[in-house]
Structure formats: structure tokens, C-alpha cells
Coordinates of C-alpha atoms and ligand atoms in Angstrom, one line a residue:
X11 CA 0.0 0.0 0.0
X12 CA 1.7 3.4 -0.8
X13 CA 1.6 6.4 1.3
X14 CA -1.6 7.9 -0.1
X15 CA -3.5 4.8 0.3
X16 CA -2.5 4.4 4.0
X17 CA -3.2 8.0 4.8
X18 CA -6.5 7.3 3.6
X19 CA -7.0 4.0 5.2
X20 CA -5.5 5.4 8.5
X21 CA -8.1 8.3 8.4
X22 CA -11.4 6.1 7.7
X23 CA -10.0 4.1 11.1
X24 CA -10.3 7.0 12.5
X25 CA -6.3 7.2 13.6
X26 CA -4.9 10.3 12.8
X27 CA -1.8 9.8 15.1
X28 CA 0.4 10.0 11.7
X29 CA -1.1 13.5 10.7
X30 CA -0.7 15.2 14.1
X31 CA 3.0 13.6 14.1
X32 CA 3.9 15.1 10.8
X33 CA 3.0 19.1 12.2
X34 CA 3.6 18.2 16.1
X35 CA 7.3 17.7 14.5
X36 CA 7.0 21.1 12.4
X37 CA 6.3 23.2 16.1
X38 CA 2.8 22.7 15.6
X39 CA 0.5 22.6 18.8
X40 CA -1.2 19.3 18.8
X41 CA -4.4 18.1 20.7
X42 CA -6.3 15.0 20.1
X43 CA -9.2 15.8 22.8
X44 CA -10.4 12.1 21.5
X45 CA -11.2 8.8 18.6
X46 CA -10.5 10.3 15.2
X47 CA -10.2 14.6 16.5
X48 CA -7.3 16.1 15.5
X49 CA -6.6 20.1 16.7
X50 CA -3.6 21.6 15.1
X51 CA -2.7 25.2 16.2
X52 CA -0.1 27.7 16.0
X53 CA 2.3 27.8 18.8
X54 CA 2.0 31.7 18.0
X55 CA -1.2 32.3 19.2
X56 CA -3.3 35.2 17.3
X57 CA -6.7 35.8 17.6
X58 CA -6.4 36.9 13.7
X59 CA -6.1 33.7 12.6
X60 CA -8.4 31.9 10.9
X61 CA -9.7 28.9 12.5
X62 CA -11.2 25.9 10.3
X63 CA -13.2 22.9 10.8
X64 CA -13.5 19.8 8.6
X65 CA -15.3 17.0 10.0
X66 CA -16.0 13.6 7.3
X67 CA -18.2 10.4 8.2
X68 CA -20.5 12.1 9.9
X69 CA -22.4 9.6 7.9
X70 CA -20.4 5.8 7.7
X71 CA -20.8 4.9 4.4
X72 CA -20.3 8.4 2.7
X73 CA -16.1 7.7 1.9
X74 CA -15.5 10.0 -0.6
X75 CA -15.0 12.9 1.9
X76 CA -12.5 10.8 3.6
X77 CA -10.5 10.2 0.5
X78 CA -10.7 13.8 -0.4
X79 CA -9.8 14.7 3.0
X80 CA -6.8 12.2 3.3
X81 CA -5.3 13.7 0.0
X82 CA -5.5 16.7 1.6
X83 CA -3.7 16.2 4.5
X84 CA -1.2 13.4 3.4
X85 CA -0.1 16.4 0.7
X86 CA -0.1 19.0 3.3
X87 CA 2.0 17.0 5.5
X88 CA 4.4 16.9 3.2
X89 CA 4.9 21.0 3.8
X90 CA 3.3 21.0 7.4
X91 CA 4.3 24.6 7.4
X92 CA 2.0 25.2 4.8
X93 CA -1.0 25.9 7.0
X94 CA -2.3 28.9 7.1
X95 CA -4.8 29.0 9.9
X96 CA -5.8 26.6 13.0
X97 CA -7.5 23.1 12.0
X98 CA -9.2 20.8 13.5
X99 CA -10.7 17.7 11.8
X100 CA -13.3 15.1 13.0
X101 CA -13.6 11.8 11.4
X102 CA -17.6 11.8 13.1
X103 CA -19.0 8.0 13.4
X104 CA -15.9 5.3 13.0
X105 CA -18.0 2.9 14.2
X106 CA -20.1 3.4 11.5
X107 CA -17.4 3.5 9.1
X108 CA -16.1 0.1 10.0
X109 CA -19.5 -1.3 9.7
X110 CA -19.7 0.5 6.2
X111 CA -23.3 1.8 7.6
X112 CA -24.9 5.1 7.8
X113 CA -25.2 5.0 11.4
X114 CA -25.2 2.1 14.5
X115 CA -28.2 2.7 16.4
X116 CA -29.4 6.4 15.2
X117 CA -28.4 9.1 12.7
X118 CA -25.2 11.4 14.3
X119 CA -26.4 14.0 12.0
X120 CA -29.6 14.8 14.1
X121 CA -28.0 14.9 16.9
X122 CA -26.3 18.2 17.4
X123 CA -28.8 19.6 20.0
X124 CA -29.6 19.5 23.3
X125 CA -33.3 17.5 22.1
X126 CA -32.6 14.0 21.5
X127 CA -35.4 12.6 22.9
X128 CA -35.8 8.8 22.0
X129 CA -32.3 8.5 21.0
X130 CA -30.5 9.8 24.0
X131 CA -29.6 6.3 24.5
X132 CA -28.3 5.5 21.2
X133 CA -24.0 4.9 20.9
X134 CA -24.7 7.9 18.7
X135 CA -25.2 10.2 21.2
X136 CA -22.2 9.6 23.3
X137 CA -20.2 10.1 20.3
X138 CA -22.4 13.6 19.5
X139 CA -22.0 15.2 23.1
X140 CA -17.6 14.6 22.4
X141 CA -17.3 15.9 19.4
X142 CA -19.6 19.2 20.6
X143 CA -17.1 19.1 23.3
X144 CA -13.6 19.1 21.5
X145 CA -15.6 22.1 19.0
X146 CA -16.8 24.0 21.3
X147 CA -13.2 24.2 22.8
X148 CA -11.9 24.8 19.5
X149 CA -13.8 27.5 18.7
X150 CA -14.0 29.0 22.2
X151 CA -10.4 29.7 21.7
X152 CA -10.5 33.3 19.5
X153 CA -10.2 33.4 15.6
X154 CA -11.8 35.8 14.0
X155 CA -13.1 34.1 11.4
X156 CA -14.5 30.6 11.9
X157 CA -15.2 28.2 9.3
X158 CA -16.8 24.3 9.4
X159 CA -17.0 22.5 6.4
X160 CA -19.0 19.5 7.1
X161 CA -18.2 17.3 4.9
X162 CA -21.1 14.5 3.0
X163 CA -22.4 12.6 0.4
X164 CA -26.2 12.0 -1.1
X165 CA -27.6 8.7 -0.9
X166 CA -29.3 9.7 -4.5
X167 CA -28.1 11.0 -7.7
X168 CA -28.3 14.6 -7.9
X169 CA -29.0 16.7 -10.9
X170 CA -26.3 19.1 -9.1
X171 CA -23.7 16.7 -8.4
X172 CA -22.1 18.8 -5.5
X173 CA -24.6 21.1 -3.5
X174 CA -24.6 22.7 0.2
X175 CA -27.1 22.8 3.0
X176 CA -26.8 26.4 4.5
X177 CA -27.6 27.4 8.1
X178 CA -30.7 29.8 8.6
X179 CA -28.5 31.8 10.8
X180 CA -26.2 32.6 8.4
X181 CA -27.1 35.7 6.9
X182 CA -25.8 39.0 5.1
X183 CA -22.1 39.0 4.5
X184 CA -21.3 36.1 5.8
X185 CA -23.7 34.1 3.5
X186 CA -22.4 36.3 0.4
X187 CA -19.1 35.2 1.0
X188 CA -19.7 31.9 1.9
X189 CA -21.6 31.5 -1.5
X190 CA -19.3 32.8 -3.2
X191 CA -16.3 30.4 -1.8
X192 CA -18.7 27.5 -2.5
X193 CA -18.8 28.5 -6.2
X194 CA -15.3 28.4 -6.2
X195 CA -15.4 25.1 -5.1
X196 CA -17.4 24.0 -7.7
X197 CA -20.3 23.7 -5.6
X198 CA -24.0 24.0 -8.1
X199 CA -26.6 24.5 -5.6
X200 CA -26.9 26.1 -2.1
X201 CA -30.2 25.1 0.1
X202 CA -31.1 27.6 3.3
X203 CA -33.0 25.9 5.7
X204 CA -34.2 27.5 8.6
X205 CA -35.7 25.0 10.7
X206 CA -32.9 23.4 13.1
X207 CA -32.5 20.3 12.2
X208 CA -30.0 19.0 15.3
X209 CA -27.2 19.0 12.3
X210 CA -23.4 19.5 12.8
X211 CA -22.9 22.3 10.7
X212 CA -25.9 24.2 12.1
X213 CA -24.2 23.7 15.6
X214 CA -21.1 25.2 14.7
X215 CA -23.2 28.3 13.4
X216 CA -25.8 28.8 16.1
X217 CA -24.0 27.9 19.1
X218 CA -19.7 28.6 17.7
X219 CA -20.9 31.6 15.9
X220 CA -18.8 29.5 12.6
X221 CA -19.4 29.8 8.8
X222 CA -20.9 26.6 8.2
X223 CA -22.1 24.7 5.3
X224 CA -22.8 20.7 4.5
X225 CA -21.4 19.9 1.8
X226 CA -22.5 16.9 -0.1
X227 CA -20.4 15.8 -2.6
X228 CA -21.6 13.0 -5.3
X229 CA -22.6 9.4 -3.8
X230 CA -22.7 6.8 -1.9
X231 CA -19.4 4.3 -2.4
X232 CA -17.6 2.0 -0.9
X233 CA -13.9 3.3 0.5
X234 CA -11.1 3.4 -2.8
X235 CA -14.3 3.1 -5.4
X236 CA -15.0 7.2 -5.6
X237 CA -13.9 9.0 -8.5
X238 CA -12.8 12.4 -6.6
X239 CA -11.7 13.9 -10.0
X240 CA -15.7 14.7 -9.9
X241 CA -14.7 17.3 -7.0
X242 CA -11.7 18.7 -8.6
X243 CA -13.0 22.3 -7.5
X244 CA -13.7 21.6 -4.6
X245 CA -10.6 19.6 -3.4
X246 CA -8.6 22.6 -5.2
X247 CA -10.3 25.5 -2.9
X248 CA -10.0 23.3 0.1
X249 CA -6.1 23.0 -0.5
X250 CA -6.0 26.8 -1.2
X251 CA -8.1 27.5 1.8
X252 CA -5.6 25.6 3.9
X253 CA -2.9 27.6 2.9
X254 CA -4.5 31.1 2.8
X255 CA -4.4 31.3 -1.1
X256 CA -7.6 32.3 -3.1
X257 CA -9.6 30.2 -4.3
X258 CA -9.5 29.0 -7.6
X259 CA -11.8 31.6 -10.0
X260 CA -15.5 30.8 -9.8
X261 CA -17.4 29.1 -12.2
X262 CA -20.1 31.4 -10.6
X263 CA -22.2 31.9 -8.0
X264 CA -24.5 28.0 -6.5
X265 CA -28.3 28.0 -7.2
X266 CA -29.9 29.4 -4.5
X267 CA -33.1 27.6 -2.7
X268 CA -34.6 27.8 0.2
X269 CA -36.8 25.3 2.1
X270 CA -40.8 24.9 1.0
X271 CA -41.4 22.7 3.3
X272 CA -40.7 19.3 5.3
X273 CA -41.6 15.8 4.4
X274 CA -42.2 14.6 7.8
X275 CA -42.8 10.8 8.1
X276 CA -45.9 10.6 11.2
X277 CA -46.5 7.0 11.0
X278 CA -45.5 3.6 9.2
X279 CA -47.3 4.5 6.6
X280 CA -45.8 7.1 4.8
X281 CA -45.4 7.0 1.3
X282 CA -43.4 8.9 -1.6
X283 CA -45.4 9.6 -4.7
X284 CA -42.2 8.9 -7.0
X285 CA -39.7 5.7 -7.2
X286 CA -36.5 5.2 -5.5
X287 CA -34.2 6.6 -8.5
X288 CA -35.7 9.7 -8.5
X289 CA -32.8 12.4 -8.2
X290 CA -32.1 14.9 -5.5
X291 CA -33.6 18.7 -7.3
X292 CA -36.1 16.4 -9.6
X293 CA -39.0 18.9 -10.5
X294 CA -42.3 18.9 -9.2
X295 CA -45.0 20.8 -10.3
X296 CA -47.6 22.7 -8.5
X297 CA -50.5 21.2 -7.3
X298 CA -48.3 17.5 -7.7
X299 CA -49.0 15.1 -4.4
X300 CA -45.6 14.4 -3.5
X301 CA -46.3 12.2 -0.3
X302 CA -49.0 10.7 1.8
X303 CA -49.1 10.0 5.0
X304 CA -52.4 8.3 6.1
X305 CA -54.6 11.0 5.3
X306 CA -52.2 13.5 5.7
X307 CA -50.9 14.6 1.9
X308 CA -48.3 16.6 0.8
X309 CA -48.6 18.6 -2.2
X310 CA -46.8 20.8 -3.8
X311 CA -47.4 24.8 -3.3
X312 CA -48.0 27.7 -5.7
X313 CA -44.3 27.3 -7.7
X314 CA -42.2 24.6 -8.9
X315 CA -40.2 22.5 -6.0
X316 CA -37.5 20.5 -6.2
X317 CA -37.0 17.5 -3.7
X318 CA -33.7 17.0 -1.7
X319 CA -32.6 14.1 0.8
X320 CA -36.1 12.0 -0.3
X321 CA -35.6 9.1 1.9
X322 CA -38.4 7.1 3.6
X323 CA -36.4 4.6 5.8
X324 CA -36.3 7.2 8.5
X325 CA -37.5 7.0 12.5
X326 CA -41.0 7.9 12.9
X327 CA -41.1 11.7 13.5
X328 CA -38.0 12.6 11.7
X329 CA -37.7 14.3 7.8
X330 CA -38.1 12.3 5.3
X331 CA -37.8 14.7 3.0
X332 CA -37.3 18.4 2.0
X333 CA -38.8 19.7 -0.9
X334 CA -37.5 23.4 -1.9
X335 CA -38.0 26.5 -4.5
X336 CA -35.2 28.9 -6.2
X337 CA -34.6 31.9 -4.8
X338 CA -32.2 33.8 -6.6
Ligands
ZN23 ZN1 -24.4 12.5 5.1

């Protein structure tokens, strides 16, 4: 296995012991508050430095991320003096990795809140409260500008291959730019969503006051089997971003949509109006039923939506869907 590979490998077990060696020997600060966190800072400490987040299997079975992210590092390790602002990275459920599964008992993504309910119990959670911990801390620490890029991909095809789940928070400047970064990165389509949704990436911007996105990038694939040169941009901006460049110049600005509303699944049965290969932003018209959920129905409003994350496997009382409309 060459070097690349077992950076890669190394990562999706969570181990990043080789990463932190690499930049603990270049005078870099190193903290592993625990399984698969890594928290490199400058031994110069200035509050005007950029601080950045990248956490990866949040989700188990979504690998590309951790390839992308392994290149990443295994080529910035190479030049650990390269980095350009504080990072921490958080490979999220290795459990769930290992088992090549979404989750083990409960979905991490939902978990980001203080309102678990039902799942408080699930190995989920204990892994949720530590890595809101070790951010918390990270971000507690000064930086003016903070930055998570939570890292994903879609169970579905997608009609936009790459696309970001925005924070309602995030408004103003800080969305502008954002946007405009996620262009760089080759990113087509950018969802607001307002409602909390117990995510990672709206933690870091409601309670760490961060620049957050979700970033799902292509689809589901077993570890080694992703073709990353999909996500050229994006790996190119995030290797830029880690050094302090600029990005790479824009093939403009995402889509812009914001949430219609929220397929909620209220019982067992609760059904999707459209098949299984139906693609994340597939068009529905208005007036169109879209689900049904005992006598419940969901139909679509006065203008064309699109529907995102359509997946009907989920826990009673959690989204089964989202369905949303362009804004700019
Ligand atoms: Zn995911």
C-alpha cells in the first residue's frame, strides 16, 4: 500500500496519530481531545487567525470525503508549514465506518442539539456530546473568522452533483461570501434551511458563531471506489483555503433555494409519490402530491419545488424529505 493509500485508510479508522506527528514535528500545537479529532494550532497564538473545521463520516458509508480529506492532508503534510490557519478535523462515526453503515443505532447528523429525545440512548449520542465538546473548545479559543465545512455525500443521484445545506443563521455578509467560496469550489446549488435540524454544521453556526455549510459531494461508495476527479473544485479550494491562497476563480455563484417545506414521516405509513431513483432537485409541479401519509398529503405549493434528501427509511417523526424553490 503506498503512502496515499494508508493515509486514507489510516483516516477512515479514525487514527490520525500520523497527521498530528507530521505538524507536532514542524512546532505545531497538537491536541487529540479524542477517537479520530485532530486540533492543530499555532504555537504563536493570534486571535487573527483563521480557524477551520473539517469534519468527514458524519455519515459511515459516505467515503469519498475521507479520501478527499486524506489527500488533503497526506499532501499537506508533506509541507506542514503550509497551513495557514488553525484546524481541527473530526472523522464523526468510526464505528459506523467500520461497519460501512450510515449509522449504528441512530443518525449522528440529528443529533447536534440539546433534544434528542428517543435517542439519547443510542451509541450515537455519546459520540455527538464529544465531538460538541472538542468544537466547542476549539472555537471557544478566539479566531476571528470561523469556518466548518461538514463534509457529505447523497444517498441519491443529484441533478447538481455537488450542492450545500446552509444554516438559517447565516445571513448578510457572511452568506455572500460563503456562497461565493462554495462556487469556487465548484459547488452548483446552495439550500437555506431554517428549521434546526440538530445537524453538525448548524451547531457550529448557532452555538460557535462559525461559517458553516454541508457539503454533499456526489454518492454513496464503498472506500477506494470514488472517483474524486468529480470534486476537482472543490478539493482545489479546500487545498487553497488551507494555505491562505484564493480560491481557484468561480465558475459562478450556487443555485440558491430555500426550504418549501418538510416531508415529515408521522407513521409507518408514509409514502413517496415517485420511485426510488428519482434524483435529489427532480422537478415537481404545483398542485403535484408528493407524499401521503395516512390521510395527511403533501402537495406541492403555488411554484415549482424540487426535492432534496427524499428518503423514507427514517424513524418515525423525523424528515423524510425536504422539498424546496429557487430563490435567486
Ligand atoms: Zn451524510
Amino acid at each position: 500500500m503506498d503512502g496515499l493509500s494508508q493515509a486514507v485508510r489510516a483516516l477512515a479508522q479514525a487514527n490520525v496519530s500520523g497527521i498530528a506527528g507530521s505538524f507536532g514535528n514542524a512546532g505545531w500545537s497538537v491536541r487529540m481531545p479524542a477517537s479520530g479529532i485532530l486540533q492543530l494550532t499555532s504555537p504563536t497564538h493570534s486571535p487573527r487567525r483563521p480557524r477551520l473545521l473539517l469534519s468527514v463520516g458524519i455519515h459511515g458509508d459516505e467515503t469519498a470525503p475521507i479520501e478527499l480529506l486524506g489527500h488533503l492532508l497526506h499532501e499537506l503534510a508533506q509541507t506542514p508549514r503550509a497551513l495557514a490557519l488553525d484546524l481541527m478535523i473530526v472523522v464523526g462515526n468510526p464505528a459506523a465506518i467500520e461497519q460501512e453503515k450510515r449509522f449504528v443505532d441512530a443518525d449522528l447528523n440529528r443529533m447536534f442539539s440539546d433534544h434528542r429525545d428517543a435517542v439519547q440512548a443510542a451509541a450515537e449520542a455519546v459520540r455527538a456530546d464529544e465531538i460538541m465538546r472538542a468544537t466547542a473548545s476549539f472555537f471557544a479559543e478566539g479566531g476571528t473568522q470561523k469556518w466548518h465545512f461538514d463534509l457529505h455525500t447523497a444517498i441519491r443521484p443529484s441533478l447538481y452533483p455537488a450542492f450545500a445545506v446552509l444554516p438559517g443563521v447565516l445571513e448578510g455578509a457572511r452568506r455572500h461570501i460563503l456562497l461565493g467560496w462554495l462556487g469556487s469550489a465548484g459547488i452548483g446549488a446552495a439550500i437555506l434551511n431554517r428549521n434546526p435540524a440538530g445537524t453538525y454544521s448548524a451547531y457550529t453556526a448557532g452555538a460557535c458563531g462559525a461559517t458553516s455549510a454541508t457539503i454533499e459531494l456526489g454518492q454513496v461508495a464503498a472506500l477506494g471506489c470514488n472517483d474524486l476527479s468529480r470534486f476537482d473544485a472543490a478539493r482545489a479550494a479546500l487545498a487553497a483555503f488551507l494555505r491562505g491562497g484564493a480560491p481557484p476563480a468561480s465558475a459562478g455563484m450556487p443555485h440558491v433555494f430555500k426550504v418549501a417545506q418538510e416531508l415529515v414521516k408521522r407513521s409507518e405509513s408514509f409514502r413517496l409519490a415517485f420511485d426510488r431513483d428519482t434524483p435529489n432537485f427532480a422537478a415537481f409541479q404545483p398542485g403535484m402530491v408528493v407524499a401521503q401519509d395516512g390521510a395527511a398529503i403533501y402537495r406541492v405549493g403555488a411554484e415549482t419545488e424540487y426535492v432534496v434528501f427524499p428518503n423514507p427509511d427514517v424513524r418515525i417523526g423525523l424528515r423524510a424529505g425536504l422539498m424546496v424553490v429557487r430563490v435567486e
